[in-house]
Coordinates of C-alpha atoms in Angstrom, one line a residue:
X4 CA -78.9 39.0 8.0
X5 CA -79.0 40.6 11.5
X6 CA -80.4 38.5 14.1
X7 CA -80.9 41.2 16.6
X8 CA -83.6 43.1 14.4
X9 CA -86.5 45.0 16.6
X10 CA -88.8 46.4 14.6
X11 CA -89.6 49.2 17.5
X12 CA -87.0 51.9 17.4
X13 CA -88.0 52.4 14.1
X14 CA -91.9 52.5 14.7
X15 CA -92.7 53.1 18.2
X16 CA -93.2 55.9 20.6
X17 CA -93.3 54.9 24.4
X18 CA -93.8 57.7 26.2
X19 CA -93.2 57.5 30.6
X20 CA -95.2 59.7 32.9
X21 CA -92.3 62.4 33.5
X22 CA -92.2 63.0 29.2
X23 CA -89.1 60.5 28.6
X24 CA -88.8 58.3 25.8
X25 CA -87.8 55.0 25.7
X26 CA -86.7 52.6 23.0
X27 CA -89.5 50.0 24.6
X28 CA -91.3 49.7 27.5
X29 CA -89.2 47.0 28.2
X30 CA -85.8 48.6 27.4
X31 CA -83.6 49.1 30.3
X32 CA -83.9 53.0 31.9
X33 CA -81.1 52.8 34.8
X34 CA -78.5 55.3 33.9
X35 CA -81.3 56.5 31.0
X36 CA -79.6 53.8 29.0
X37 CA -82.5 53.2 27.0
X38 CA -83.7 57.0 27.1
X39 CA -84.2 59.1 24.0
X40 CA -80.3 60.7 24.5
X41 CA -78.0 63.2 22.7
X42 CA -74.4 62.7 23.6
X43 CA -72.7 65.6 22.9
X44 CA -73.8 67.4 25.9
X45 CA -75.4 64.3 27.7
X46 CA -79.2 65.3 27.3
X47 CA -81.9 63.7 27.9
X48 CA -84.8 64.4 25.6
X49 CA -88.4 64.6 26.5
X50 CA -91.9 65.2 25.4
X51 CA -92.0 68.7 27.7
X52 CA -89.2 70.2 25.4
X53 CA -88.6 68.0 22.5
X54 CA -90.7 66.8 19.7
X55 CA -91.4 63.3 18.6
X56 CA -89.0 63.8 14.9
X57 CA -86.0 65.1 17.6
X58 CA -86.3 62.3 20.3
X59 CA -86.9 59.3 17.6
X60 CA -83.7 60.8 15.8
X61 CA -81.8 61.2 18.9
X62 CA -78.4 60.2 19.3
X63 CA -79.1 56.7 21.5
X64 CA -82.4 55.8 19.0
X65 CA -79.8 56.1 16.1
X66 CA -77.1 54.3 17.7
X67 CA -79.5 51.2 18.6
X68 CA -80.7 51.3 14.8
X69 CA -77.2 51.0 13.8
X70 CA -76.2 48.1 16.1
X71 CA -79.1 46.3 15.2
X72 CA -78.7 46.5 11.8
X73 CA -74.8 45.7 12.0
X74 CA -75.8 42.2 14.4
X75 CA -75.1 43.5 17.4
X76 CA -76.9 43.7 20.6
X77 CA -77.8 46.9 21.5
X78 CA -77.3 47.5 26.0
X79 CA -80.7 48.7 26.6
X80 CA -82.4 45.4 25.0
X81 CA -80.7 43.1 27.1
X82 CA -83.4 42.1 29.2
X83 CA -84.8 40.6 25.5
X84 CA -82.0 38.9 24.4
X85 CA -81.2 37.4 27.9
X86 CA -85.0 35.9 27.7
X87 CA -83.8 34.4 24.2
X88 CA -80.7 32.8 25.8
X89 CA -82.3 30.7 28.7
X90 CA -84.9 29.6 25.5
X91 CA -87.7 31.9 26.5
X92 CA -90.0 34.4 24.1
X93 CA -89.1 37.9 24.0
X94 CA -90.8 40.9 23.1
X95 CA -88.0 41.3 20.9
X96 CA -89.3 37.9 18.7
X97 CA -92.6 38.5 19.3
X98 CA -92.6 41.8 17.0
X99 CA -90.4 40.4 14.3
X100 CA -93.0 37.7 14.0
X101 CA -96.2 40.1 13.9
X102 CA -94.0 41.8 10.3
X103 CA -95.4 44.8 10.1
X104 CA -92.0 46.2 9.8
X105 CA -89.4 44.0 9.0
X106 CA -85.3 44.1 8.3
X107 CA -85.9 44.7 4.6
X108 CA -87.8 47.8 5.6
X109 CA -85.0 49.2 8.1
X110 CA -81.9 48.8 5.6
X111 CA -84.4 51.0 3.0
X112 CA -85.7 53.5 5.0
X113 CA -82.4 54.1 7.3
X114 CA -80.1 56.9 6.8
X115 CA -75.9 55.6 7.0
X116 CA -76.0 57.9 10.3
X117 CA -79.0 55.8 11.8
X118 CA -81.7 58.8 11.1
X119 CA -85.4 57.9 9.8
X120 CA -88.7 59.3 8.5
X121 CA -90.4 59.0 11.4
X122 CA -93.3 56.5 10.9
X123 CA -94.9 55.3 13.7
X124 CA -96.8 51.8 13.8
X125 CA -97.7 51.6 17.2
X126 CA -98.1 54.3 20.5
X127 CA -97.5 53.5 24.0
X128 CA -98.4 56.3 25.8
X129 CA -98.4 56.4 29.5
X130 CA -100.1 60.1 30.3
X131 CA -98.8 61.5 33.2
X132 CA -99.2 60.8 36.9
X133 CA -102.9 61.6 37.8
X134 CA -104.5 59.3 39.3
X135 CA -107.1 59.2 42.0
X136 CA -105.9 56.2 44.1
X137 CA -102.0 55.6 45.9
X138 CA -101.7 52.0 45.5
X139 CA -99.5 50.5 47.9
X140 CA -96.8 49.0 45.5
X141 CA -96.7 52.6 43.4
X142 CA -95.0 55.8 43.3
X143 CA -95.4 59.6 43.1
X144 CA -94.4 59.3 39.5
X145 CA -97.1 56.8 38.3
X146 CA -99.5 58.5 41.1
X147 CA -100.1 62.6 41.9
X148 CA -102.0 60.9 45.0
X149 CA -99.2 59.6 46.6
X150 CA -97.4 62.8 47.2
X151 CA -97.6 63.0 51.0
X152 CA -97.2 59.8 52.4
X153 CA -94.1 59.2 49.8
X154 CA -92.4 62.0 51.6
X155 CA -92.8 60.8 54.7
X156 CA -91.4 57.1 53.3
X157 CA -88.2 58.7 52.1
X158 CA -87.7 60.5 55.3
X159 CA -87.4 57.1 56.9
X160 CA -83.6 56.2 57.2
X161 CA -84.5 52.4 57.7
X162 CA -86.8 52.5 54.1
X163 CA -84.6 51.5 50.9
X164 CA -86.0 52.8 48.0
X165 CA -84.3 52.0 44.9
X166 CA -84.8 55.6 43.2
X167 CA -85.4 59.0 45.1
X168 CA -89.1 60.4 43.5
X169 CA -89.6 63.0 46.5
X170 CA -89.4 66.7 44.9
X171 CA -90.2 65.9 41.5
X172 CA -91.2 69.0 39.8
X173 CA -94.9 68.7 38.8
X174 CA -94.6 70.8 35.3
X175 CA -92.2 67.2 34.3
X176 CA -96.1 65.5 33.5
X177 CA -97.6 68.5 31.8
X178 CA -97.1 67.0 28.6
X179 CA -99.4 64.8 28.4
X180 CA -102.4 67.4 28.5
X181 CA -100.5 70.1 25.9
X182 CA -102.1 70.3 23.0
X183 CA -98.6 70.8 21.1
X184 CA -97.8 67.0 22.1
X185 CA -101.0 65.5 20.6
X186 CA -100.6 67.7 17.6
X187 CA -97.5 66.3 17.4
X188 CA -98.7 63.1 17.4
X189 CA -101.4 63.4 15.1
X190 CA -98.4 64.0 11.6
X191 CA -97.4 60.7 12.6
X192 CA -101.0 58.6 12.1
X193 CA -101.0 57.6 8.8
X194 CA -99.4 53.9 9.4
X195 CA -100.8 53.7 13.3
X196 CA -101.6 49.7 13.7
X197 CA -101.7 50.2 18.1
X198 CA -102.4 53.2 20.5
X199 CA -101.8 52.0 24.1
X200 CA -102.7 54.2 27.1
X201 CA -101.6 54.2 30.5
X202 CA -101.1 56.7 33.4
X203 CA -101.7 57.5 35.9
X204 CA -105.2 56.8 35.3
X205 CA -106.6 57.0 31.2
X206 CA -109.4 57.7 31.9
X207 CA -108.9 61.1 33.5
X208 CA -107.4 62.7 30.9
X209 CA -110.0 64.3 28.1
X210 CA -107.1 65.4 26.0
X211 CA -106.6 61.7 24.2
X212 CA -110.7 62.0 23.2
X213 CA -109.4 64.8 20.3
X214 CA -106.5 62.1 19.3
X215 CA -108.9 59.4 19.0
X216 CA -111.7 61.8 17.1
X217 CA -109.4 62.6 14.7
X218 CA -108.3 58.5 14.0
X219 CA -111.8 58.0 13.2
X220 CA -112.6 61.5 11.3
X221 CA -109.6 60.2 9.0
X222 CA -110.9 56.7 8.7
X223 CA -108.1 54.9 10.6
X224 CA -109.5 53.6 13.6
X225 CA -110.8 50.8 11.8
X226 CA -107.4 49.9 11.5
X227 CA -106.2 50.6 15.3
X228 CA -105.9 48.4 18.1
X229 CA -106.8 50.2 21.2
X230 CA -105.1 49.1 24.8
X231 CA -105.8 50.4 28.1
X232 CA -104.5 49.9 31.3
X233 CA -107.7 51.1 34.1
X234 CA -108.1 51.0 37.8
X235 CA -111.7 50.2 37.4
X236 CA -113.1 53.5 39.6
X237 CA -114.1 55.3 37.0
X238 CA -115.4 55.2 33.6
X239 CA -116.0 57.6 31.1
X240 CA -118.6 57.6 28.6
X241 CA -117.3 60.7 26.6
X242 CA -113.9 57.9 26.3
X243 CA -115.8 55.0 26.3
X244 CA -118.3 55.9 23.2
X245 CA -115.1 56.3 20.8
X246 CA -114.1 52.2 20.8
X247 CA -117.0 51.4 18.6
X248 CA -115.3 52.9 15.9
X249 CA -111.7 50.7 16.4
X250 CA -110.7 47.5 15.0
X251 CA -110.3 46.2 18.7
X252 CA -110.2 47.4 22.2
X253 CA -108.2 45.3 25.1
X254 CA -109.0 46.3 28.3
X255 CA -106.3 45.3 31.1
X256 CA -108.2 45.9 34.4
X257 CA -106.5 46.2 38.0
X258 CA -107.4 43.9 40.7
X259 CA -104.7 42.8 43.0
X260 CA -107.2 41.6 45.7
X261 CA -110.4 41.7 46.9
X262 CA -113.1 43.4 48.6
X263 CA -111.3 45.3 51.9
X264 CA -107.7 44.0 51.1
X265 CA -108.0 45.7 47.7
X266 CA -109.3 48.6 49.4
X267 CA -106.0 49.0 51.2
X268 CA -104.2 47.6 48.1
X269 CA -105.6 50.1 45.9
X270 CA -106.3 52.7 48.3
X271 CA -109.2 54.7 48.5
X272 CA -111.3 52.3 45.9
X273 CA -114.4 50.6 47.3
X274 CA -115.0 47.5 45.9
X275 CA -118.8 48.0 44.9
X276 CA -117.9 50.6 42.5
X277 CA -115.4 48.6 41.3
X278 CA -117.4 45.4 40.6
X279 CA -120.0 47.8 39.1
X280 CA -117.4 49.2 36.5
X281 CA -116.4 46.1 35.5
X282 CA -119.9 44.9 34.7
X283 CA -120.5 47.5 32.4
X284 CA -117.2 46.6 30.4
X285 CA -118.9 42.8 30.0
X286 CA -121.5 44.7 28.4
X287 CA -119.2 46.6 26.1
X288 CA -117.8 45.0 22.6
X289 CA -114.3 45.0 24.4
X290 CA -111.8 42.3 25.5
X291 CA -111.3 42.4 29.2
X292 CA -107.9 40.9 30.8
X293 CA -107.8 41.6 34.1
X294 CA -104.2 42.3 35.2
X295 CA -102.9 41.7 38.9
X296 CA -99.9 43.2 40.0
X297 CA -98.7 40.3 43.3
X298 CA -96.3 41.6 46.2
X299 CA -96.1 41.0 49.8
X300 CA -99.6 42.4 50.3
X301 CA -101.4 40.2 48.2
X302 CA -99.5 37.1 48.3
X303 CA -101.3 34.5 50.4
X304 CA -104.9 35.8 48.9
X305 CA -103.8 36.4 45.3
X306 CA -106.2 33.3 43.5
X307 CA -109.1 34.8 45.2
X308 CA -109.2 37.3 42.1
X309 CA -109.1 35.0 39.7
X310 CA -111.8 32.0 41.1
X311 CA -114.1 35.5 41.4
X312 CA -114.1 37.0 38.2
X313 CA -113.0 33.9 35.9
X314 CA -116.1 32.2 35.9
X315 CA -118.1 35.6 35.1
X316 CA -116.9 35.2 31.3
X317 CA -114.8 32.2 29.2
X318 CA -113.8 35.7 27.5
X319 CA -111.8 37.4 30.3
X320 CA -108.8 37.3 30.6
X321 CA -106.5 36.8 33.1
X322 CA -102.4 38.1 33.6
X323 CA -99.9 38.4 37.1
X324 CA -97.4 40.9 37.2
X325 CA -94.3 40.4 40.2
X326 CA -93.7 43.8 41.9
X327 CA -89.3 43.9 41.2
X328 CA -88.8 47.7 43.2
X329 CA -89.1 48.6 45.6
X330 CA -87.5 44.4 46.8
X331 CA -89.3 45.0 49.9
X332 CA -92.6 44.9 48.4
X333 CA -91.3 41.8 45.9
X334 CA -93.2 38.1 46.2
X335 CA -89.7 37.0 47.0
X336 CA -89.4 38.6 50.4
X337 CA -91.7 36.3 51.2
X338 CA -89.8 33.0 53.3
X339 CA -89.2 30.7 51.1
X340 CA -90.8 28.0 52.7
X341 CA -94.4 30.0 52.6
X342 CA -94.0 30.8 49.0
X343 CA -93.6 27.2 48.0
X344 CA -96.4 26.0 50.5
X345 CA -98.4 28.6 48.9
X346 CA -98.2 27.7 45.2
X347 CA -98.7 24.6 45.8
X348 CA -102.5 25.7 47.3
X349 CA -103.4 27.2 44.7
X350 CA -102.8 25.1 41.9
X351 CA -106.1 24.8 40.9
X352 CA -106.8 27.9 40.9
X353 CA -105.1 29.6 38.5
X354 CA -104.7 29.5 34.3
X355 CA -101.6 26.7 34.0
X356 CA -99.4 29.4 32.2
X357 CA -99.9 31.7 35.1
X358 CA -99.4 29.0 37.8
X359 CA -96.1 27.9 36.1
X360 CA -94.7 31.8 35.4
X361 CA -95.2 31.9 39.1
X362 CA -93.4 28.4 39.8
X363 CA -90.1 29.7 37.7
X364 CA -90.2 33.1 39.5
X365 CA -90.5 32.5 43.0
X366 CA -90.3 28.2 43.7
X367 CA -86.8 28.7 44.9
X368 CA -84.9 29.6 48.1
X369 CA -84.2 33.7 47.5
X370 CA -85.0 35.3 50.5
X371 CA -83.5 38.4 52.8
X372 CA -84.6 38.6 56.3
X373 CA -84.3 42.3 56.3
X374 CA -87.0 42.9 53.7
X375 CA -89.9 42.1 56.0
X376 CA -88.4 44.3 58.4
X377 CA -88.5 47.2 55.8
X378 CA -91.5 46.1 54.5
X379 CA -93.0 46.3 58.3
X380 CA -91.8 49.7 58.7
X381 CA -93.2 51.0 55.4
X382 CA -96.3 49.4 56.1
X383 CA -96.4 51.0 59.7
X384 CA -96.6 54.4 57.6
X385 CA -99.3 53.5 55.2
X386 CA -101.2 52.5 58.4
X387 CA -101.6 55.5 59.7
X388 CA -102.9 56.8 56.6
X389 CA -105.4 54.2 56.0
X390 CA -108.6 52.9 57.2
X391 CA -108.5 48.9 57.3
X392 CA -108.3 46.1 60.0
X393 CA -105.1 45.1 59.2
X394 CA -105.2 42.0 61.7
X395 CA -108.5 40.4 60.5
X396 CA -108.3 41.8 56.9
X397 CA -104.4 40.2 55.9
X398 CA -104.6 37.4 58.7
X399 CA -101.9 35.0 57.2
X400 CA -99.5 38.2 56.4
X401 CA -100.2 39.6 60.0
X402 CA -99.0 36.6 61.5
X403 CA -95.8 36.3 59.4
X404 CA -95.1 39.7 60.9
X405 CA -95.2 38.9 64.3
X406 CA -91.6 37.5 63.9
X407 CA -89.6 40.3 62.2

């Protein structure tokens, strides 16, 4: 029996911005290792030129099925199988445990080559890069907004960006709004247990309202879980009308900060519309987790999120994600000495499983004094570009500034 089973590269489809396919959202890209690949002549399939049957049955999909079900550990799911080794849950288990597709169902449906039916259980589909706000910790890729001021960040010789977005050629996230990808999509529906959508924004793309019309004219969506990843500044009601007819919606709303600091955080949103957006999800028949992304920004004012909109609802939920790239903007370029002072304020204030993710991840001595220095002169740029009072609005941060 193989004990490096994943159900997902025989049932999933997550899509990136650009059109590229990846075994998992959480399979490792650098070098496209984890890419939808064919390596005869080294290409790299994607949504813009290739169609779901010829990226699921691409060389690198095959060759992971294979290793899988001869034990072995395929390269791009390391980062599961090193959380399995220091004794920590994985995506990896926590899919073999849900058993809508299990070992017994791989060895009957696989080809000797590594090829499959394609029969997709769930959809993660992250739609582009439109978007109406540049948040300070993303990219051109994830954001059309962020176009000009990313230029003038990778003009900067003292900026240290761990990939080069600048010249991206805009036709890369037309996929996501052809009508021969959703098409696509739709021969593949019959077994759909999970659609997740991200962006760019969700919400500002109409196309995925003909996807979801057709789940429920064929009597599925009473099956579907529906995910969505929001920036709470719009909502639309031609979108928003569809969930009633879904087993579940999840809602992951972002709020790093707020009032002013998520302003600049989450630039241009204004925090009225936002608090008014997410007062009409309460009212909807939808879980709501909000999801906060912490970096250098937000660090010494990150719990205010959560002792603000906690107490609105024993049903909200509440998750941190750690900014990794660019290091710069990372919680851990933050002294050491702060970030442990820190934590320990804010005990209280935060769900225990959050507060002790956050203990493991930064309660330790990692630190580079050059980061800050980068991080000054990045935020020096966004400056310029942005309306807030820096000084008053990020006190603490401002003052740990000062020295580099």
């Amino acid at each position: 029996m193989s004990c490096t089973f994943c159900p997902l590269p025989w049932s999933h489809l997550s899509t990136h911005p650009l059109g590229d396919v990846s075994l998992c959202c959480h399979a490792d890209n650098q070098n496209s290792i984890g890419s939808s690949m064919n390596f005869k002549d080294n290409t790299k399939l994607d949504l813009n030129s290739n169609t779901i049957e010829e990226i699921m049955n691409s060389d690198s999909f095959k060759k992971a099925r294979m290793e899988m079900l001869n034990g072995k550990r395929p390269k791009a799911c390391m980062s599961c199988f090193d959380k399995e080794d220091k004794g920590a849950r994985s995506r990896r288990l926590e899919e073999v445990k849900e058993g809508y597709f299990t070992l017994k169902d791989a060895k009957e449906t696989t080809e000797p080559n590594g090829e499959i039916q394609v029969n997709l259980r769930k959809v993660e589909l992250r739609l582009g890069n439109k978007c109406n706000l540049k948040c300070s910790t993303c990219n051109p890729v994830s954001s059309s907004s962020w176009k000009e001021e990313y230029s003038e960040i990778t003009k900067n010789p003292e900026i240290e960006l761990p990939v080069n977005y600048d010249g991206i050629d805009e036709k890369m996230f037309n996929w996501a709004e052809s009508n021969s990808f959703w098409e696509n999509l739709s021969k593949h529906y019959s077994h759909l247990s999970e659609v997740n959508i991200n962006g760019g924004e969700p919400m500002l793309y109409s196309q995925q309202t003909l996807f979801l019309k057709y789940l429920i004219d064929k009597g599925l969506s009473k099956n579907i879980t529906l995910i969505y990843y929001i920036n709470l500044s719009f909502i639309s009601e031609e979108i928003t009308k569809l969930w009633v007819h879904f087993k579940k919606t999840i809602i992951h709303c972002s709020i790093d900060d707020i009032e002013e600091r998520n302003t600049f955080i989450r630039y241009p949103i204004k925090w009225d519309i936002l608090e008014k957006n997410f007062k009409k999800l309460l009212d909807m028949d939808v879980e709501i987790k909000i999801l906060q992304t912490l970096s250098v920004y937000n660090f010494f004012t990150f719990e205010k999120v959560a002792t603000k909109f906690l107490p609105l609802s024993k049903q909200i939920n509440y998750g941190i994600n750690l900014v990794t790239e660019p290091f710069f903007l990372s919680p851990l370029s933050i002294p050491p000495q702060e970030r442990k002072k820190k934590l320990k304020e804010v005990f209280s204030d935060l769900p225990f499983e959050e507060y002790r993710k956050l203990t493991k991840l930064l309660y330790n001595d990692q630190f580079e004094e050059k980061n800050l220095k980068i991080f000054n002169t990045y935020n020096n740029i966004l400056l310029k570009n942005r309306k807030n009072n820096f000084t008053k609005d990020f006190s603490r941060l401002y003052q740990l500034l000062k020295n580099y």
